PDB file of C-alpha atoms in Angstrom:
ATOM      1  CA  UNK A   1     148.563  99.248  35.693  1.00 46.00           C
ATOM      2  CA  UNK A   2     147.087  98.255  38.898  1.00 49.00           C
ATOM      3  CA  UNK A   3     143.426  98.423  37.403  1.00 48.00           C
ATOM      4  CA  UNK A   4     144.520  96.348  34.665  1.00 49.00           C
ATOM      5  CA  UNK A   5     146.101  93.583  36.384  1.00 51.00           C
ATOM      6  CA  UNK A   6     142.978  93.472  38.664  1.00 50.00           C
ATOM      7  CA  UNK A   7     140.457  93.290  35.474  1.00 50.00           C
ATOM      8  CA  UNK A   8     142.656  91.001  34.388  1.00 52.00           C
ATOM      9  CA  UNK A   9     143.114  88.717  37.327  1.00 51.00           C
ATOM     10  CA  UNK A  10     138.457  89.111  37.635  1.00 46.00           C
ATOM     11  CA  UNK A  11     138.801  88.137  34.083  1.00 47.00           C
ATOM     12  CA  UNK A  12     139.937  84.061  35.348  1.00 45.00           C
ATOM     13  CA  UNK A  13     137.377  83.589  38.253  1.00 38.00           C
ATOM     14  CA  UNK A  14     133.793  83.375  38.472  1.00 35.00           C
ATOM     15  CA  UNK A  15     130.361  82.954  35.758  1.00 36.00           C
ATOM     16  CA  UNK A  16     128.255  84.674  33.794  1.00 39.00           C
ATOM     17  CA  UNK A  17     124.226  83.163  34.073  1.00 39.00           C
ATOM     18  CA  UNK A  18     121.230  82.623  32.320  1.00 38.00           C
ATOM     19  CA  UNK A  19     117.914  84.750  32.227  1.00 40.00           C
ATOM     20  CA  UNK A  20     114.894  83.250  30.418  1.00 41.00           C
ATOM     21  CA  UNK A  21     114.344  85.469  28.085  1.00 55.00           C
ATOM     22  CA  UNK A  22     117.774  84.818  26.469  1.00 73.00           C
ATOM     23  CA  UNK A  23     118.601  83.217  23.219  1.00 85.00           C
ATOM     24  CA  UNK A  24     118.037  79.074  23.748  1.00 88.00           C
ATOM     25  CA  UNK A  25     120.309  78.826  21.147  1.00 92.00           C
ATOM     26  CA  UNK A  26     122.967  81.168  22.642  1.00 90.00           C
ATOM     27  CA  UNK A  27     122.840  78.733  25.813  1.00 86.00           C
ATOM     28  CA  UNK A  28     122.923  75.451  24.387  1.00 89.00           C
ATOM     29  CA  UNK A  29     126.840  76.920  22.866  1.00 90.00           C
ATOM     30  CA  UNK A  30     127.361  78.300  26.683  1.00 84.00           C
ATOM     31  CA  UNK A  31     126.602  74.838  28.124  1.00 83.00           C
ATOM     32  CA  UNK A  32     128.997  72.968  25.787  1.00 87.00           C
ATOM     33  CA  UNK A  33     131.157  74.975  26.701  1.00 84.00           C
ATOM     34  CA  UNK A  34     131.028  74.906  30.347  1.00 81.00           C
ATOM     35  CA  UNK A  35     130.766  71.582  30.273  1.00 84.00           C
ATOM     36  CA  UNK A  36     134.369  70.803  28.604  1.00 86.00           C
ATOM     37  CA  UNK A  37     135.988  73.451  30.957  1.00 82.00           C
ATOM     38  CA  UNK A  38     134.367  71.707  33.862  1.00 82.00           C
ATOM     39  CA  UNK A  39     136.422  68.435  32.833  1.00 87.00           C
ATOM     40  CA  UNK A  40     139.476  69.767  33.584  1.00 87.00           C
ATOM     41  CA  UNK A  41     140.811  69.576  36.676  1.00 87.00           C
ATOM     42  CA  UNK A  42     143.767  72.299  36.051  1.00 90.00           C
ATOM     43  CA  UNK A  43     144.037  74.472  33.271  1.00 89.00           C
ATOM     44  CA  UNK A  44     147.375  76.317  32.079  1.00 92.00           C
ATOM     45  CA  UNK A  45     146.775  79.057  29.687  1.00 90.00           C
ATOM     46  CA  UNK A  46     148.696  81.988  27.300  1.00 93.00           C
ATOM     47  CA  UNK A  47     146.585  85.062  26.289  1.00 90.00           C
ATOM     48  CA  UNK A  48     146.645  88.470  24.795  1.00 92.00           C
ATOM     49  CA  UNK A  49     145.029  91.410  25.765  1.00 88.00           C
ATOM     50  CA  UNK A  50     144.317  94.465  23.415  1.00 90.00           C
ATOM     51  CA  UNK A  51     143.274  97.477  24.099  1.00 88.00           C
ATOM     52  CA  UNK A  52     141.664  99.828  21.348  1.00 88.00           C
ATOM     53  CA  UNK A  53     139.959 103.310  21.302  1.00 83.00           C
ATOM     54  CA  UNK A  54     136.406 103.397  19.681  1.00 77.00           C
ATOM     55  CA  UNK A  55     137.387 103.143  16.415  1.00 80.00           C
ATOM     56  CA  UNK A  56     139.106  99.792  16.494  1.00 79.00           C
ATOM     57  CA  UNK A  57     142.583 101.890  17.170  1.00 85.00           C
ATOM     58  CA  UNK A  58     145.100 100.054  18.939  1.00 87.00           C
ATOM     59  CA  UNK A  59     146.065 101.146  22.416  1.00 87.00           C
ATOM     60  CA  UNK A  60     148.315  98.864  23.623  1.00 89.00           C
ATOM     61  CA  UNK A  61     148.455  94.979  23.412  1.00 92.00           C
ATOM     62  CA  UNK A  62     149.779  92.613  26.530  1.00 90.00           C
ATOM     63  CA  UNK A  63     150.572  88.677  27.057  1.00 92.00           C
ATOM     64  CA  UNK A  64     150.167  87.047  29.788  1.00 89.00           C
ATOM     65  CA  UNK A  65     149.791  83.473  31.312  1.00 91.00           C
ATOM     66  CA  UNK A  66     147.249  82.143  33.604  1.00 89.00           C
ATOM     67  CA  UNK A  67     146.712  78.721  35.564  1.00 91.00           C
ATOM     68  CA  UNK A  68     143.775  78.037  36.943  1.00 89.00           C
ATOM     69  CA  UNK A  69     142.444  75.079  40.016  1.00 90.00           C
ATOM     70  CA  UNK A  70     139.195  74.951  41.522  1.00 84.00           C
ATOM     71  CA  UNK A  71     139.056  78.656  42.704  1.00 81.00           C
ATOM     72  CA  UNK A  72     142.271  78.925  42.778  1.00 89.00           C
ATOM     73  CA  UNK A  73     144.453  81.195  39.960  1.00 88.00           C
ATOM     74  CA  UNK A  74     147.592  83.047  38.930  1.00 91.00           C
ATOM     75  CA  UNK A  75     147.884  85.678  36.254  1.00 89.00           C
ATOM     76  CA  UNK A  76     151.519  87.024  35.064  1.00 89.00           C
ATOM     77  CA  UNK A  77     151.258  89.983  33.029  1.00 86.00           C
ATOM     78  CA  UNK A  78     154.642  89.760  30.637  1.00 86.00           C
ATOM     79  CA  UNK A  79     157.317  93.107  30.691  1.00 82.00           C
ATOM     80  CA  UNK A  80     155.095  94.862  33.775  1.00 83.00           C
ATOM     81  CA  UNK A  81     155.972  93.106  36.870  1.00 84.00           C
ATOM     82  CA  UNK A  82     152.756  92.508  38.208  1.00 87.00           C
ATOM     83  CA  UNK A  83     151.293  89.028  39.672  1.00 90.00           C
ATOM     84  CA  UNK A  84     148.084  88.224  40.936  1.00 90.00           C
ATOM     85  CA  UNK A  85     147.532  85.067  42.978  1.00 93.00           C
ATOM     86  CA  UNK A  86     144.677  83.647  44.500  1.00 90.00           C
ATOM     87  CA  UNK A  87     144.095  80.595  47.090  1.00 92.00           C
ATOM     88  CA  UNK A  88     140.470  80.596  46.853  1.00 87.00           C
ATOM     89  CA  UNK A  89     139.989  82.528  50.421  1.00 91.00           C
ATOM     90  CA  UNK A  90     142.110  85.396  49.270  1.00 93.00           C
ATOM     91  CA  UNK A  91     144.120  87.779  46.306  1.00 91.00           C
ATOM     92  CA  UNK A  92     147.550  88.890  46.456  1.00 94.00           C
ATOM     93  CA  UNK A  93     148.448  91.513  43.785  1.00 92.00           C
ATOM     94  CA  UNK A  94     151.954  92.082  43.443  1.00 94.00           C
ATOM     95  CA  UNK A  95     153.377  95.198  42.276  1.00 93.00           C
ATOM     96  CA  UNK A  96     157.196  95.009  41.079  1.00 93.00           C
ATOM     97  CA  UNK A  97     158.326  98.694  40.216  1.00 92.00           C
ATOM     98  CA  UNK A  98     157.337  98.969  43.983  1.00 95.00           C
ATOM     99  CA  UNK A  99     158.114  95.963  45.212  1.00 96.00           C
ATOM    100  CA  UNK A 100     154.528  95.607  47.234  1.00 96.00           C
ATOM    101  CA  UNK A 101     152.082  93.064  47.982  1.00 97.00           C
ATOM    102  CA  UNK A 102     147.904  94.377  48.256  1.00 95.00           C
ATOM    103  CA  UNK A 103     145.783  91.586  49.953  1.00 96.00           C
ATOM    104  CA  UNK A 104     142.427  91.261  49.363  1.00 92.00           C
ATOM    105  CA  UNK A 105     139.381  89.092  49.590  1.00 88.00           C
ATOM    106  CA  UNK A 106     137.747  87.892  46.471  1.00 81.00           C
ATOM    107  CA  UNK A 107     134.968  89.892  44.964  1.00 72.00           C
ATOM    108  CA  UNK A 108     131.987  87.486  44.061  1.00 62.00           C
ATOM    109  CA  UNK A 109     129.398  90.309  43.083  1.00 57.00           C
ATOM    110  CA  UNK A 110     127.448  89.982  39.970  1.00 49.00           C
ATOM    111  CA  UNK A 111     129.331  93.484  38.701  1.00 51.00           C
ATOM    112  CA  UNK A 112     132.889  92.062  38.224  1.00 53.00           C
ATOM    113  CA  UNK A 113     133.787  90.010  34.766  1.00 50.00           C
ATOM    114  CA  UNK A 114     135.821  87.022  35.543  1.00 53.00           C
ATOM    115  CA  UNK A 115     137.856  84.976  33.366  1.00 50.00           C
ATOM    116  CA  UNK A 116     136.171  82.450  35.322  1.00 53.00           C
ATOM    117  CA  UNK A 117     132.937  83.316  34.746  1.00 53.00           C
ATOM    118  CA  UNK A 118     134.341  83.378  31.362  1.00 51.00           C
ATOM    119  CA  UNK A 119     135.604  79.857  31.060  1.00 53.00           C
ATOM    120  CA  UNK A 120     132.802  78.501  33.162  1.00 50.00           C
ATOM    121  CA  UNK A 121     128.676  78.897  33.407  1.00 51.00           C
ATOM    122  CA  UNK A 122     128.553  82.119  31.225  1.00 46.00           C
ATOM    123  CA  UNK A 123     125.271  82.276  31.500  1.00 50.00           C
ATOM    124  CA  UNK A 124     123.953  84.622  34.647  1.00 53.00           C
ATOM    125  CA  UNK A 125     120.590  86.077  35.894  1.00 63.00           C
ATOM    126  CA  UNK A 126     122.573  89.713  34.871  1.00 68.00           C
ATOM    127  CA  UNK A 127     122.610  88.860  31.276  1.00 76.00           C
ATOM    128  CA  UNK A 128     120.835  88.653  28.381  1.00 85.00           C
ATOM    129  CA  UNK A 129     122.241  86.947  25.504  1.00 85.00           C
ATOM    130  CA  UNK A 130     121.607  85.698  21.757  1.00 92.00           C
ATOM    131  CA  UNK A 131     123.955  84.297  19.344  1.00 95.00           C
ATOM    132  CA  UNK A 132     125.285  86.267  16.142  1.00 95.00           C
ATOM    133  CA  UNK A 133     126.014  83.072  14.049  1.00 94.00           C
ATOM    134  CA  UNK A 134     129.112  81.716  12.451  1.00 96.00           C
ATOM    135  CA  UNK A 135     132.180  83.465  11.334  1.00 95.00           C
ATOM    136  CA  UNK A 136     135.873  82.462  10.215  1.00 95.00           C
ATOM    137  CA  UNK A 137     139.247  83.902  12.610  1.00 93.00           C
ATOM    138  CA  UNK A 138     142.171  82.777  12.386  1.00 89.00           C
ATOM    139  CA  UNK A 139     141.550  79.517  10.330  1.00 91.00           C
ATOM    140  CA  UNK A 140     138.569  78.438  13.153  1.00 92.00           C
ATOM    141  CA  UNK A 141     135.010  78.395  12.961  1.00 97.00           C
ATOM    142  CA  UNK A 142     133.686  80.035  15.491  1.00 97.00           C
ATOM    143  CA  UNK A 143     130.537  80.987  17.189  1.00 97.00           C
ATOM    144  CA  UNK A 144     129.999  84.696  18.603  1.00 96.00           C
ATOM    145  CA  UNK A 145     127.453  85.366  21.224  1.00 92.00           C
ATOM    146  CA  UNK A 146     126.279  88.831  22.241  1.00 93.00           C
ATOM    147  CA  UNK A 147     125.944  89.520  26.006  1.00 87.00           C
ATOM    148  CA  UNK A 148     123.891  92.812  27.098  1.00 87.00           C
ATOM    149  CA  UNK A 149     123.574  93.613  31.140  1.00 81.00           C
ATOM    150  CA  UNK A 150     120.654  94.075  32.484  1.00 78.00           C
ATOM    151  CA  UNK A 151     121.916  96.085  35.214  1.00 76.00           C
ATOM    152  CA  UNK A 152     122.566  99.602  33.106  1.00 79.00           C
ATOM    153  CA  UNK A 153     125.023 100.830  35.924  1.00 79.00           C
ATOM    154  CA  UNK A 154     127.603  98.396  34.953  1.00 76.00           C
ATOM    155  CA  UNK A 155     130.758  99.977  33.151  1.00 76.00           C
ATOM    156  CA  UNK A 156     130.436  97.882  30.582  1.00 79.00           C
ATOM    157  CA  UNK A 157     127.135  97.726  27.676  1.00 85.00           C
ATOM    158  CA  UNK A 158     128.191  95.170  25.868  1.00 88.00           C
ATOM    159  CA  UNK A 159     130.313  92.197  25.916  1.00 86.00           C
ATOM    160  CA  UNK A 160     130.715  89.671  22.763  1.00 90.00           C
ATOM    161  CA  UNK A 161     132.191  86.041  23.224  1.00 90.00           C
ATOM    162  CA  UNK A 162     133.874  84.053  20.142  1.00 93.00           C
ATOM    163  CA  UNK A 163     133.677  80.220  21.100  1.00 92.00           C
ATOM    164  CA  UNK A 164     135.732  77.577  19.180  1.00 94.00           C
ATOM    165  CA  UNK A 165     133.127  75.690  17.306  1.00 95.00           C
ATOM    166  CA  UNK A 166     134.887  72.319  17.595  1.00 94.00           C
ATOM    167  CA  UNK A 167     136.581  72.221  20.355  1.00 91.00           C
ATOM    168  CA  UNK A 168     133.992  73.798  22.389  1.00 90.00           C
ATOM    169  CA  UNK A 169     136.304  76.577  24.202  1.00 88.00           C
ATOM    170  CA  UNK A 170     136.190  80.131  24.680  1.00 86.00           C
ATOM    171  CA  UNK A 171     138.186  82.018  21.558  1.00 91.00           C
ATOM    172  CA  UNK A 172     137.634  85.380  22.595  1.00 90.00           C
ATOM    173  CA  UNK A 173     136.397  87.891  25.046  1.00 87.00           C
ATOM    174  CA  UNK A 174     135.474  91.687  23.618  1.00 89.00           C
ATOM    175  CA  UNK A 175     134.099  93.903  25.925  1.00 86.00           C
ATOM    176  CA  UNK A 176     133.307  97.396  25.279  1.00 89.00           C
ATOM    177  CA  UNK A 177     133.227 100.177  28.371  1.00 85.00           C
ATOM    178  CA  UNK A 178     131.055 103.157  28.365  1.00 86.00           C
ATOM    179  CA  UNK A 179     133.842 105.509  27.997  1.00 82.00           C
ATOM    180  CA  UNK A 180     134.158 104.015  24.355  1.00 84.00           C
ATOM    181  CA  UNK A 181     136.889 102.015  24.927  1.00 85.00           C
ATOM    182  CA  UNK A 182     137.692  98.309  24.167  1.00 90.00           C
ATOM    183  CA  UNK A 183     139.139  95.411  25.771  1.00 87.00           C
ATOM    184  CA  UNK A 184     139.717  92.411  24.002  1.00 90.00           C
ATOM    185  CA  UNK A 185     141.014  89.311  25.531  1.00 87.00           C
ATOM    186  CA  UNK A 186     142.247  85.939  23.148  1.00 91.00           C
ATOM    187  CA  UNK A 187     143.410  83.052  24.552  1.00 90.00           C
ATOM    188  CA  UNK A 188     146.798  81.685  22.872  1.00 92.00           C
ATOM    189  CA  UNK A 189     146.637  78.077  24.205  1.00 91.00           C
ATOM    190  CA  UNK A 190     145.156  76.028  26.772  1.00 89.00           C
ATOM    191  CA  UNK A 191     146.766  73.190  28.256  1.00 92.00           C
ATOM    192  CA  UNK A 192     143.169  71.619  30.016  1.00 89.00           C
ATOM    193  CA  UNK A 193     145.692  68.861  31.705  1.00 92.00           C
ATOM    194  CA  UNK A 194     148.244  70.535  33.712  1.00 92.00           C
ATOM    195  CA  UNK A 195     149.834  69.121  36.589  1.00 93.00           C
ATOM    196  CA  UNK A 196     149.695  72.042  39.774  1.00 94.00           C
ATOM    197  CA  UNK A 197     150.774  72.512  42.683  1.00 95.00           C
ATOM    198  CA  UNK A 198     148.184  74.441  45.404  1.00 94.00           C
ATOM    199  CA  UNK A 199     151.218  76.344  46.761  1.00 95.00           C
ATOM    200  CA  UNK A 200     151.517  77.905  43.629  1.00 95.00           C
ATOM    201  CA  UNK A 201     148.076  80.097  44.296  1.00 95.00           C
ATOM    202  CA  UNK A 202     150.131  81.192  47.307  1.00 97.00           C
ATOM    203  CA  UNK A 203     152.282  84.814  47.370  1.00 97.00           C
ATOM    204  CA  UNK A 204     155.097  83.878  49.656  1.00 96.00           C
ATOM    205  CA  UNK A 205     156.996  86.692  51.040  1.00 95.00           C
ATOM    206  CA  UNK A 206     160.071  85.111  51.456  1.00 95.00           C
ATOM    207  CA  UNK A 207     160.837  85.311  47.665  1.00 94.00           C
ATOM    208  CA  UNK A 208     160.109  88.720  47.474  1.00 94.00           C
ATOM    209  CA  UNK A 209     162.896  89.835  49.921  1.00 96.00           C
ATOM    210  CA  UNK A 210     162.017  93.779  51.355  1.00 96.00           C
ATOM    211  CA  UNK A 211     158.193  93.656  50.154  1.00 97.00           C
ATOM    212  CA  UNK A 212     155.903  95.712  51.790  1.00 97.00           C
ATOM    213  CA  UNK A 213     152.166  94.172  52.454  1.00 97.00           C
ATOM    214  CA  UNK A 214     149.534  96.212  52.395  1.00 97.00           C
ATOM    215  CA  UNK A 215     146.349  93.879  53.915  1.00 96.00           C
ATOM    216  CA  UNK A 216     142.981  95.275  53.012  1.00 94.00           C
ATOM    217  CA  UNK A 217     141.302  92.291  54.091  1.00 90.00           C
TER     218      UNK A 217
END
């Protein structure tokens, strides 16, 4: 659980780039779409998070929330008990079932995936990328780009992005391990106008009564 909270939580912070011999195409989508994330000033947002085998076989399926500020962020994972916060400088991950805090500092390297780098730039020198066209989900038109790594050592060969055609947001995340396995991320809603507070980017101890903090900074 603790790996999945922490893909989770590098799934909201940081940005895939651009490498010229992508797909022109590919980044003129990826700019829109930076661009309309980059006019909001906080974001609130509901997602789910699927997990399937190789075969498009459903491991397990999550919800969670997320609100995002600057660099700042805060992922709930619903029914597990685990938190993630971040105040920019560092990352709390909170562990219900037993009842500890792990803090760390932010990893900016190129070989994380950040919801972030998601939502943001998308378009990074570790990339290459082309778009796949048009298709119809869920009554949307939307717009899937293909995203290879240059770097073969990553755990990942492939990750594919569905972008809301109109409103210029990121639909979908599906990225696909080496071990076969799939992780699929959809976001629910987005609320682009949200009203928050920095303290709550902040783990404070005194609400977790008996924690024990475990500082790996």
């Amino acid at each position: 659980m603790k790996s999945l909270i922490a893909l989770i939580s590098t799934l909201f912070i940081s940005t895939l780039g651009f490498c010229q011999q992508s797909d022109p195409n590919a980044k003129k989508v990826l700019d829109a779409v930076s661009a309309k994330f980059k006019t909001f000033k906080s974001v609130q947002a509901s997602f789910t998070l699927r997990n399937e085998d190789s075969k498009g076989g459903v491991l397990g399926t999550k919800k969670g929330t997320a609100s995002m500020k600057g660099a700042r962020y805060r992922v709930s994972i619903a029914g597990t008990g685990q938190e993630v916060f971040c105040d920019g400088a560092n990352i709390w991950t909170y562990d219900k079932s037993a009842n500890e805090v792990t803090i760390t500092k932010p990893d900016n390297s190129a070989n994380t995936i950040t919801m972030q780098k998601l939502f943001t730039n998308f378009y990074d020198k570790d990339f290459l990328y082309k778009l796949n066209g048009d298709k119809k989900v869920a009554g949307k038109t939307v717009q899937e780009i293909e995203m290879t790594p240059v770097d073969k050592t990553k755990p990942f060969h492939k990750v594919y992005l569905l972008v809301d055609k109109n409103a210029k947001t990121l639909y979908s995340t599906r990225i696909l391990d080496k071990s076969g396995n799939v992780m699929v991320y959809t976001v629910n809603t987005m609320n682009g106008t949200a009203n928050l507070a920095d303290n709550l980017f902040v783990f404070d101890k005194a609400k977790y009564p008996g924690v024990e903090v475990i500082d790996l900074r």
